[in-house]
XYZ file of C-alpha atoms in Angstrom:
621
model
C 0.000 0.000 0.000
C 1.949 3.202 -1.032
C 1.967 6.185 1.252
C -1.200 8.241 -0.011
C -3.424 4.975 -0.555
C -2.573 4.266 3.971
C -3.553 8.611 4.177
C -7.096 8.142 2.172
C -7.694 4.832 3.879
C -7.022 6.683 7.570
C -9.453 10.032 6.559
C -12.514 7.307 5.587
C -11.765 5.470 9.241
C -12.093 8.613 11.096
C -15.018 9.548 9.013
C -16.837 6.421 9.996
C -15.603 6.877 13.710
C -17.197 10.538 13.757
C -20.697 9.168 12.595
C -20.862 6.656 14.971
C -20.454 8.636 17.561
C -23.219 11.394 16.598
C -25.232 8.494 15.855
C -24.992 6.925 19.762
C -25.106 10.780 20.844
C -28.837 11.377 18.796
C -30.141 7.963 20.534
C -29.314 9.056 23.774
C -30.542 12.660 23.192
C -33.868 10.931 21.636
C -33.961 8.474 24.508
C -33.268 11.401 27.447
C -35.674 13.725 26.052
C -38.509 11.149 26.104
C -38.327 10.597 29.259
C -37.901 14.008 30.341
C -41.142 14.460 28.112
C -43.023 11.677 30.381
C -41.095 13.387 33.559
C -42.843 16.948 32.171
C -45.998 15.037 32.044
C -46.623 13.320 35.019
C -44.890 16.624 36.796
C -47.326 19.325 35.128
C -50.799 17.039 35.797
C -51.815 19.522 38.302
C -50.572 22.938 36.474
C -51.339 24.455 33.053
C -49.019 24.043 30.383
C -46.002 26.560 29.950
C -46.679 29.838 27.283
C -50.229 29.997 28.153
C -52.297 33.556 28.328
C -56.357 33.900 29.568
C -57.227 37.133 29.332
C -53.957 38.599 28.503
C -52.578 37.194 32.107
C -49.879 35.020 32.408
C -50.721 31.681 33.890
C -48.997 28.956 32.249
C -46.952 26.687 34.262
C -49.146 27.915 37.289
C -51.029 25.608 39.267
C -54.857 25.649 38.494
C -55.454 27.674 42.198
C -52.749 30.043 41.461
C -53.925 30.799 37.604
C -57.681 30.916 39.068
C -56.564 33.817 41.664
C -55.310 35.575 39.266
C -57.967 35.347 37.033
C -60.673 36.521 39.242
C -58.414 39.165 40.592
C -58.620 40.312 36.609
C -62.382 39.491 36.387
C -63.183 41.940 39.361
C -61.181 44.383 38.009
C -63.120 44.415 34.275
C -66.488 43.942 35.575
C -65.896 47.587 37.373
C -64.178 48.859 34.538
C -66.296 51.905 32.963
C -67.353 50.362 29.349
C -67.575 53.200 26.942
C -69.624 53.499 24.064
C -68.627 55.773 21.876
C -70.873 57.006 19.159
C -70.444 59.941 16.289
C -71.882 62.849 18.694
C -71.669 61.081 21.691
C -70.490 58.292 24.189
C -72.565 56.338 26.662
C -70.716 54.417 29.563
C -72.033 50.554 31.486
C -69.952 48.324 33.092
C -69.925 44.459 33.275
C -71.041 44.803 36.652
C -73.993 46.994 35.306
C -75.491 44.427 32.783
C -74.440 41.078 35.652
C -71.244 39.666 33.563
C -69.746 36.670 35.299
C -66.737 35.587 34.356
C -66.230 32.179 32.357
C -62.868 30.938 34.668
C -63.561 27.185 34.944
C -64.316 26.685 31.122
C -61.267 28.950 30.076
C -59.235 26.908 32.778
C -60.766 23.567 30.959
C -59.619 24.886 27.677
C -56.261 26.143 28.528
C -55.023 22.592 30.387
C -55.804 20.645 27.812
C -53.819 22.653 24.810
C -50.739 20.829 24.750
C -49.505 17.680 24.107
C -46.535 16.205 25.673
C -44.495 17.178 23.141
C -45.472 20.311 22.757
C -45.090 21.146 26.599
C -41.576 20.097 26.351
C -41.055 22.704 23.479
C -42.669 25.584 25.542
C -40.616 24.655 28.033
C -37.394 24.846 26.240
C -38.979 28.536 24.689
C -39.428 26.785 21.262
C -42.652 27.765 20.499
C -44.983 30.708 20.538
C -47.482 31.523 23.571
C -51.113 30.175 23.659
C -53.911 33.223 24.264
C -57.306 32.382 25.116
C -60.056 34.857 25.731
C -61.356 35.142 29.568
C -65.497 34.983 28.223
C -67.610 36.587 29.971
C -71.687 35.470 30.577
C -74.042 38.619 30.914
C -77.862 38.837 32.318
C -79.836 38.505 29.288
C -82.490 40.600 30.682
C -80.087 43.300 32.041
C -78.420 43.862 28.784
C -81.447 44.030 27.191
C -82.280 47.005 29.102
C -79.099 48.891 28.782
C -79.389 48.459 25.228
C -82.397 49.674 25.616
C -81.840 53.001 27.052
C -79.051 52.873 24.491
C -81.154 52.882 21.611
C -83.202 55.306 23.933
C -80.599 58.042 24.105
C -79.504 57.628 20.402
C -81.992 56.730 18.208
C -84.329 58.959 16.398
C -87.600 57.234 14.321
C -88.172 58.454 11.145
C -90.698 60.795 10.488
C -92.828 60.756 6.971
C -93.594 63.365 4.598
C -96.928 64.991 5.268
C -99.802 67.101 3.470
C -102.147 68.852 4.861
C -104.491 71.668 4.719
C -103.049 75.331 6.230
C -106.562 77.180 5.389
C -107.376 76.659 2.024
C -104.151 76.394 0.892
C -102.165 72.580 0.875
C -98.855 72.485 2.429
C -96.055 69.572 2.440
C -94.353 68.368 5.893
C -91.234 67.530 4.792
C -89.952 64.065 6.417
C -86.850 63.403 8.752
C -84.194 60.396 8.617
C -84.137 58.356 11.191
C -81.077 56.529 13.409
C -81.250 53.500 14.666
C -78.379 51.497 16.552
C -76.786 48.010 15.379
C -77.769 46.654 18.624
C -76.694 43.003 17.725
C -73.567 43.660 17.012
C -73.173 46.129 20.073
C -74.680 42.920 22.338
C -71.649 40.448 20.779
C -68.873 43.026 21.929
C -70.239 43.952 25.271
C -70.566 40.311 25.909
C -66.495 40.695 25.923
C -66.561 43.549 28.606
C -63.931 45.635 26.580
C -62.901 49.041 27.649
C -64.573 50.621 24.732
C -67.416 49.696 22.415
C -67.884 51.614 18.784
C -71.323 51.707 17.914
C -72.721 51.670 14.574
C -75.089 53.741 13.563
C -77.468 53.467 10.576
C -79.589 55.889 8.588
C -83.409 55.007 8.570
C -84.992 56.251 5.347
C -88.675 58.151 6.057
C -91.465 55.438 4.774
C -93.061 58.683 2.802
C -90.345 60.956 1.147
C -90.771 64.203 -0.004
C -91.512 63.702 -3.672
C -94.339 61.452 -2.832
C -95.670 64.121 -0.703
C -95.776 66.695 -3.640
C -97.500 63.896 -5.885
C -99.990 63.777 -3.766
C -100.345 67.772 -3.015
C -100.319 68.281 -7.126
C -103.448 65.384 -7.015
C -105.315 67.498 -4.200
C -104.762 71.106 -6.261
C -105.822 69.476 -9.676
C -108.697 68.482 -7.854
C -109.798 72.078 -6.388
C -109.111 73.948 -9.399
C -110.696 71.205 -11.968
C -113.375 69.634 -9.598
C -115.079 66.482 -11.678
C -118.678 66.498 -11.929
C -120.824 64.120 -10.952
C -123.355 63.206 -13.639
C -126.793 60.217 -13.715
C -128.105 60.654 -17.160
C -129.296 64.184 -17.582
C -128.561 65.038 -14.345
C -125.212 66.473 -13.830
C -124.288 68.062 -10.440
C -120.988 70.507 -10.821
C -119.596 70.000 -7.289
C -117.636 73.428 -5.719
C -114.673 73.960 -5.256
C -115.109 74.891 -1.340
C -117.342 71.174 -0.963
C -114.423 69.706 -2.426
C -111.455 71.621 -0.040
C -113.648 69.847 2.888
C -113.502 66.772 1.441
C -109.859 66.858 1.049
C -108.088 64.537 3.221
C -104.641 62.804 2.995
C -103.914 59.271 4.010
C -100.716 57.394 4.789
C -100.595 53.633 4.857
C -97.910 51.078 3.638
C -95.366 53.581 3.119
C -97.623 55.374 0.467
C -99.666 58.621 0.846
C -102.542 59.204 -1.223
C -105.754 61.804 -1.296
C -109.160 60.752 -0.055
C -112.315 62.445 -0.265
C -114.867 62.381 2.678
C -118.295 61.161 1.893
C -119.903 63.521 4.617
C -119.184 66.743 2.756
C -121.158 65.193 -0.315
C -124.121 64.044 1.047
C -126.230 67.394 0.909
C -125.105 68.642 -3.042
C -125.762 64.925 -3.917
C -129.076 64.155 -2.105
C -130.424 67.766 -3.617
C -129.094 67.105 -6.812
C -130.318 63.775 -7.245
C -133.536 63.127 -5.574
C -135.573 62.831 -8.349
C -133.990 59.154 -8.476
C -133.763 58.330 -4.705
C -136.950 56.029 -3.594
C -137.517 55.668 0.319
C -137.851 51.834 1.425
C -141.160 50.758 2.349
C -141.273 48.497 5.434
C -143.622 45.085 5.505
C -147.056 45.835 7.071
C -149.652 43.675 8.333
C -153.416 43.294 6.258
C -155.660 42.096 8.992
C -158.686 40.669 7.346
C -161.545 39.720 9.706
C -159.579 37.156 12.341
C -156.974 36.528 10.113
C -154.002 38.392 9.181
C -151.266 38.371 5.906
C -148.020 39.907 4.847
C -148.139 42.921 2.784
C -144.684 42.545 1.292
C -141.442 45.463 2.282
C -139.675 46.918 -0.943
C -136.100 48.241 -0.595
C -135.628 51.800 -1.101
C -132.522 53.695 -2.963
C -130.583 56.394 -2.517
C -127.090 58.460 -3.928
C -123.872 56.218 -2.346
C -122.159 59.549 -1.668
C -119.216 56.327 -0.263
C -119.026 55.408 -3.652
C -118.921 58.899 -5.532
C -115.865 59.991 -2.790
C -114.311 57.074 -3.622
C -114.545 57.227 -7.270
C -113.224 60.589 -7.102
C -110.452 59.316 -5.002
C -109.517 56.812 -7.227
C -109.452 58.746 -10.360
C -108.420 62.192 -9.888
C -107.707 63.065 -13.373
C -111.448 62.705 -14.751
C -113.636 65.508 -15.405
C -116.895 63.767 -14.304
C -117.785 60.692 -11.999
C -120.878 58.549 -12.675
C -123.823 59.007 -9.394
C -123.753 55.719 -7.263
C -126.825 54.281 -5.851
C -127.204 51.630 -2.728
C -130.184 49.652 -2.114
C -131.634 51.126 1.292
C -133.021 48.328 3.057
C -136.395 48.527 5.091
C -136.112 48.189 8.963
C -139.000 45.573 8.774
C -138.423 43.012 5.708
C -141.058 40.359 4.440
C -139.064 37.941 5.604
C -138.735 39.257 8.890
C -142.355 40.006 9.324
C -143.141 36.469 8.527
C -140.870 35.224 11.092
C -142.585 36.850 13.764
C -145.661 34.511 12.919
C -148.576 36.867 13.346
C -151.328 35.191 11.763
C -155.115 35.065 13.125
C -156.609 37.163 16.180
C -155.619 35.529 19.268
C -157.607 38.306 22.171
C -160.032 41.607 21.796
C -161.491 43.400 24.185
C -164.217 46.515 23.757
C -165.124 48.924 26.640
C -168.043 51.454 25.653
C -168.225 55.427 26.710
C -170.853 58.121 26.355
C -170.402 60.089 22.591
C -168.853 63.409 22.138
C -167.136 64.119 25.649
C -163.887 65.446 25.722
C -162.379 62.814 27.141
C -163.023 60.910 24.158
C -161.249 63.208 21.924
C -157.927 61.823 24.417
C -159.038 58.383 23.692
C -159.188 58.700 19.855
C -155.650 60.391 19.349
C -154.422 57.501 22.190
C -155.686 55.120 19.570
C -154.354 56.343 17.056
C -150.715 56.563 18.436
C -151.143 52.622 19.957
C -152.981 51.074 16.680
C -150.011 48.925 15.051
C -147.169 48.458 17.289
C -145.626 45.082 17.684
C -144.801 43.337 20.610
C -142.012 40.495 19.694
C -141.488 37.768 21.409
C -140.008 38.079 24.802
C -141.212 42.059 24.571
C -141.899 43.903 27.342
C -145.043 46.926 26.818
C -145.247 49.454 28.971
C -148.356 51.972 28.209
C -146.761 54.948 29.017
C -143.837 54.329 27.151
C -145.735 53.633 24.269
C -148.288 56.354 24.782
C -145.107 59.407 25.892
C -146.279 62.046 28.197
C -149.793 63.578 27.684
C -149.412 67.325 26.492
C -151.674 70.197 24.712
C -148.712 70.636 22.273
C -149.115 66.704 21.363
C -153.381 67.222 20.842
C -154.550 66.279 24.486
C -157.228 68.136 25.977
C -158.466 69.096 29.198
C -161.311 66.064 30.746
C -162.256 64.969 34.294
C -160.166 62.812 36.526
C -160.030 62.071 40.354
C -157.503 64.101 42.318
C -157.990 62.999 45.949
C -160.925 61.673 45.972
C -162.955 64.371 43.853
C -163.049 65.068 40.433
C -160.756 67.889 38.199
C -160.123 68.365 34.575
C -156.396 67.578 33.894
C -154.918 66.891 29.780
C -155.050 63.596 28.706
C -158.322 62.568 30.959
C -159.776 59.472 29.716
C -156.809 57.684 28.828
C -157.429 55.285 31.792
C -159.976 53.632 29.584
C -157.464 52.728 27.189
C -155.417 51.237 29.549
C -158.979 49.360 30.642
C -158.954 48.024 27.453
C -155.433 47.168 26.582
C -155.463 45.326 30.325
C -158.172 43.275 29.100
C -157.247 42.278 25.841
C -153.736 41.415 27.720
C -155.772 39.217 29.906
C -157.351 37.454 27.361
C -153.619 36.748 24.727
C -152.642 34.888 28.288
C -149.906 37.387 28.645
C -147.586 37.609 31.799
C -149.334 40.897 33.626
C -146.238 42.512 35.744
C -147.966 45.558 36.547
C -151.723 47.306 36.918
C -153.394 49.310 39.569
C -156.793 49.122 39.419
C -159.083 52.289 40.101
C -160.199 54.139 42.942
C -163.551 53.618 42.630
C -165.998 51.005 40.797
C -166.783 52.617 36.897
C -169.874 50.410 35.777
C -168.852 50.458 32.253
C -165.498 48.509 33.212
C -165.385 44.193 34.176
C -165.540 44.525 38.345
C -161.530 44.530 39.448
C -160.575 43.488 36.344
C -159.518 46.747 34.832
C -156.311 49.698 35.293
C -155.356 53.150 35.142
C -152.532 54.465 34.491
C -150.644 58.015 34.645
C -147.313 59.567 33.273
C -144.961 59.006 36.044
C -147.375 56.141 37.292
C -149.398 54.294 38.102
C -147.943 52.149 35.118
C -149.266 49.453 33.277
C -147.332 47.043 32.204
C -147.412 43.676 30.513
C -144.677 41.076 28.561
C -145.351 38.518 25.469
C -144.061 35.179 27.293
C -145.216 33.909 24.017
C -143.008 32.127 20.836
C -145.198 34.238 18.683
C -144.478 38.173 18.030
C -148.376 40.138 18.533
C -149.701 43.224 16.069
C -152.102 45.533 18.293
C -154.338 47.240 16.356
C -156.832 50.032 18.171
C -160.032 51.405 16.941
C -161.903 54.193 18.398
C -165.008 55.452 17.843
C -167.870 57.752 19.213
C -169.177 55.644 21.650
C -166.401 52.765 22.620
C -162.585 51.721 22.153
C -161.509 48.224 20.680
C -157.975 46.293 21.087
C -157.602 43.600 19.204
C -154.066 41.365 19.436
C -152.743 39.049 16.578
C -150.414 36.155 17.024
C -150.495 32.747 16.854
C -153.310 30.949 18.755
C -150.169 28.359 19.819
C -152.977 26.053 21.392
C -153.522 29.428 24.413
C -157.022 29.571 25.924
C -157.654 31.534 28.786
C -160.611 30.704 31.649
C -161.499 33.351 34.598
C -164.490 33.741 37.265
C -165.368 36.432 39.095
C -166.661 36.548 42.647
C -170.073 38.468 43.785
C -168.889 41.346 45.233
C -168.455 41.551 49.079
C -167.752 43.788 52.231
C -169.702 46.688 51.690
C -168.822 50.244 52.478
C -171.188 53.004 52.299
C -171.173 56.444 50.648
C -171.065 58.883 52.811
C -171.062 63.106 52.466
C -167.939 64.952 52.774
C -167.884 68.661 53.548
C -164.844 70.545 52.825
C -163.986 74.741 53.381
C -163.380 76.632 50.067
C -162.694 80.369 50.523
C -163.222 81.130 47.664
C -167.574 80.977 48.381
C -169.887 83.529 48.959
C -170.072 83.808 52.754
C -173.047 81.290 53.752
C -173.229 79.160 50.683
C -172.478 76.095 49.846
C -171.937 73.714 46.469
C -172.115 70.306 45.920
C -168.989 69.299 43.470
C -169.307 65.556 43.564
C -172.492 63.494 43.863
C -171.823 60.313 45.159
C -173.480 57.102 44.769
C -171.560 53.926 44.770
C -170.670 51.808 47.904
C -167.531 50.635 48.187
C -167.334 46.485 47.886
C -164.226 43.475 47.026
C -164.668 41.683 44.447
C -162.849 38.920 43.235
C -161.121 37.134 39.838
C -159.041 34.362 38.656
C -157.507 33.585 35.329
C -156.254 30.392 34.122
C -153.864 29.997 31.087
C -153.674 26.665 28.844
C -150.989 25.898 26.183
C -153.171 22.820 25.322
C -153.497 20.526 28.284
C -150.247 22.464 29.872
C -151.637 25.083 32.180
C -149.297 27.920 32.266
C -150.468 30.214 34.837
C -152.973 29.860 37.693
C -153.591 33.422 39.237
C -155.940 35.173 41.648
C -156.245 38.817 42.395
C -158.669 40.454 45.059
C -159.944 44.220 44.392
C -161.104 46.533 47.129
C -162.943 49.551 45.898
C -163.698 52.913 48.177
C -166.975 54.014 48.257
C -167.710 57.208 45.677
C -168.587 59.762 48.238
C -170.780 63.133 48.020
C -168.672 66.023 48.651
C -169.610 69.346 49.217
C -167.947 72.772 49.479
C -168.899 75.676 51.566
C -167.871 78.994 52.260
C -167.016 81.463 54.879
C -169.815 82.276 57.763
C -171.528 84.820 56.749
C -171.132 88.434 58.079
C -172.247 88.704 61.762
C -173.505 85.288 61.754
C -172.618 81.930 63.230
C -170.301 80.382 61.354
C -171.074 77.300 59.121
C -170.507 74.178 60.438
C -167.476 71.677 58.522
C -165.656 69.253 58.303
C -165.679 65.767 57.192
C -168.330 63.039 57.442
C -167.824 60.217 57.757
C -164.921 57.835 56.337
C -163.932 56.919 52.713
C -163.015 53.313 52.836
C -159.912 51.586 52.390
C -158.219 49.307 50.013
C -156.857 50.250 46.286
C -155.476 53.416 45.794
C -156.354 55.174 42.665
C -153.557 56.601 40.092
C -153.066 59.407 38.265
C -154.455 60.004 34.105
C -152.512 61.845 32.582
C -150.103 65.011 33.493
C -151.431 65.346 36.710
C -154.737 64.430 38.548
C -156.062 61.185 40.117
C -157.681 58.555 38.761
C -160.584 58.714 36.347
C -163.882 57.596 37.510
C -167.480 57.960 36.430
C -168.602 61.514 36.269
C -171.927 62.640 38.064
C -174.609 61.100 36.094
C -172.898 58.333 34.496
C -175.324 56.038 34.906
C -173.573 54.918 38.402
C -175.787 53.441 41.116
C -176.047 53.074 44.779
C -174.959 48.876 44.457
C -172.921 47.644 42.077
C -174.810 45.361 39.115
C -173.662 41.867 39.405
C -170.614 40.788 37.958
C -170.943 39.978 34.472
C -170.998 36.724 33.002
């Protein structure tokens, strides 16, 4: 081997030496650094890993208590830390504190422990690798940020207002509108949840839902219409309307962001109604054509009339026409044929006649009380009252003056007489089987009214008063005459029949004379006002009520009637004589109490000469 073959053969030797040596040196290293790594490992178990940061604080290598101190030592700083929130033209200021933050340690703990591996603990360790940051999270009181948001958007935010017309006189004027602000609340909500020092709020612009231009569309609308009002025309008939009708028409309304010109109706009603009356018709209600005992439907017909609605709206709708047709609606009748029918008034179910000497005042009451009674309705379930049906009893209405009984004696009052009407309608109530709620019978027997089974009545009362407890509506019709009154009542019969008695009359009272002072006399005279005549007696009546074989109502009443005494008036004792004996004679009686007929007075009874008698005739059959 020459010299330079033994040198290159040495170099190769040493080469191989060299590597053999690194080679042992990198399995040791390996071998020594794993088990520092499982040293690191089982060492660290209770710590965090090295090159950690929560919340911008140091804690890795730290044991959990040690990292958790200083973590709520940080927490109770930022939950008193004045949050800012900083708008253009303004900042508001919270606090975690102020909207209940809690800090999040445990799960940022949780999170932080488990971020390394083995491995990469052993590199943080040897300041290989970069630090770990995790956020220190915050949980907030939902309901307590709510309401700092709240006054948030409160103190910043500003709703939009529209573009408005309207009328400044008789000229039409534009509101112009105003942006609005509003705040970007969400977004403020996910950074306060973070409790940072400051908070930028964003602020957006809210457009006016009516802008300006619309507003002048509409005012240009409004002022064609006032200088080019549109007629409204119905064949030959054309109505021009004003300009002034049409300026209080005007009206302006907003809704879904659009603005638009309306015309009200009310301002139209008078120009259209004189203008077009010539084709209005008025409805005609259903009536009832009573035929002997039975009774038909004379059938309603709907009326018309201008739809000053429908003209307004027409005009509304089309501003740019010259002329707008005349609408008309169908007016319907308050009583149709088909409601009339339904109330089932067919045959005569009850009448009931009371006579009365011709040509008396009093019957001039009884005529127009007729008159204002004949054809009201009394539906099913109705309640009647007489005096509500009747009103008041006045000169102005066409009552006159006629006797009636003011204590005890006799005086001419308006409306006297109508007691017979309530005589009769009592009756004929009697008879239908109705349910009687109220009567008072008179003072004193009247021979041309059923004993005790009879009323009067007066405006403010005595009342009389009656309801249909019948399935079946009832038509009253009321005829008067010279010389008596007739109710009649139509229904359905409904299988009703009605059976009464009445007693012989009992307990008499006698008449007696009663003397009473009157000024007003010559000195030493005297005047009989009242001649009396009729005891006073009870009598007795029933009444019995079928539906069919169902009986309804089983009723009694008893009656007591005062005597009708003589009364007589006398004046002052003449000059230098004794004076003249008064007084009263003897008593009245007890029992009912008359009631007034009619504006004032008491109640009516027969006048002297009546044909009234000393006894009562017996009860009728």
């Amino acid at each position: 081997m020459s010299e330079q073959s033994y040198r290159v053969y040495r170099i190769e030797r040493k080469k191989r030496r060299v590597w053999r040596v690194l080679a042992v040196g990198l399995v040791l290293l390996v071998g020594g650094l794993a088990g520092s790594g499982a040293w690191l490992a089982r060492a660290e178990t209770g710590s965090l890993p090295p090159g950690i940061e929560i919340g911008g604080i140091d804690v890795g290598g730290r044991s959990l208590a040690e990292a958790r101190a200083l973590l709520e030592r940080e927490a109770a700083r930022v939950l008193q830390r004045q949050i800012v929130l900083a708008y253009d033209g303004g900042a508001l200021e919270t606090s975690g504190a102020m909207i209940g933050a809690e800090a999040l340690i445990d799960e940022a703990l949780a999170k932080a422990k488990d971020s390394r591996d083995t491995l990469s603990r052993l590199r943080a360790r040897l300041g290989l690798t970069e630090p770990l940051e995790f956020q220190l999270a915050y949980a907030v009181d939902p309901a307590r940020l709510d309401a700092a948001l709240e006054q948030v958007a409160k103190e910043i935010e500003r709703k939009p207002l529209p573009a408005r017309v309207q009328l400044a006189g008789d000229e039409i004027v534009v509101v112009p509108s105003r942006t609005g602000v509003e705040v970007d609340l969400e977004s403020a909500a996910e950074e306060l949840m973070l409790l940072p020092a400051r908070v930028e709020l964003t602020l957006r612009d809210v457009p006016p839902p009516i802008s300006d231009d619309e507003a002048e569309e509409a005012k240009a609308t409004a002022e064609k219409l006032l200088t080019d009002p549109p007629a409204v025309v119905y064949r030959k008939t054309r109505l021009e309307l004003p300009p002034a009708v049409v300026l209080e028409a005007l009206g302006f309304r907003r809704r879904s962001g659009e603005i638009s010109v309306t015309i009200d109706p009310a301002p139209l009603e008078k120009p259209l109604e004189r203008a077009f009356r010539a084709w209005e018709r008025e409805p005609r209600d259903a009536t009832f054509r009573v035929r002997g005992k039975r009774v038909s439907v004379v059938r309603s017909r709907p009326g018309r009339e201008v739809d000053a609605e429908q003209v307004a709206a027409a005009i509304a709708a089309h501003p740019e026409r010259a002329a707008v047709g005349a609408a008309f609606a169908q007016v319907q009748p308050k009583l149709t044929t088909e409601k009339a029918k339904a109330l089932r008034i067919t045959e005569l179910v009850s009448e009931f006649t009371t006579p009365y000497p011709c040509c008396a005042p009093r019957v001039t009451n009884i005529q127009l009380a007729a008159e204002i009674l004949d054809g009201g309705i009394i539906r099913p379930g109705g309640r009647f009252s007489l005096n509500e049906a009747l009103g008041p009893r006045t000169a102005e209405r066409g009552f006159v003056l006629a006797p009636m009984i003011e204590a005890g004696k006799l005086v001419d009052a308006v409306g006297g007489g109508v007691s017979q009407v309530a005589t009769t309608f009592y009756n004929a109530a009697f008879f239908a089987g109705l349910e009687l709620i109220e009567h008072t019978p008179h003072e004193f027997y009247i021979s041309r009214y059923p004993m005790g089974r009879e009323a009067t009545v007066s405006w403010g009362g005595p009342e009389l008063v009656f309801r249909n407890d019948w399935p079946a509506a009832i038509l009253i019709k009321v005829s008067a005459g010279d010389t008596s009154i007739t109710v009649r009542f139509y229904s359905t019969k409904l299988g009703r029949r009605v059976e009464t008695t009445t007693s012989e009359p009992y307990n008499y009272t006698s008449a007696t004379t009663v003397r009473v002072f009157n000024p007003s006399l010559a000195p030493g005279t005297e005047e009989v006002v009242q001649s009396g005549g009729i005891s006073g007696f009870t009598v007795e009546y029933t009444r019995k009520v079928w539906q069919g074989k169902k009986l309804r109502r089983d009723e009694h009443w008893a009656v007591r009637y005062r005597p009708e005494n003589t009364i007589v008036e006398y004046g002052p004792k003449p000059a230098g004589g004794k004076p003249a004996k008064g007084g009263q004679g003897g008593g009245q009686g007890g029992g009912q109490g008359g009631g007034q007929d009619g504006e004032q007075g008491g109640a009516e009874t027969a006048p002297p000469g009546d044909g009234a008698t000393t006894e009562p005739p017996p009860p009728p059959q």
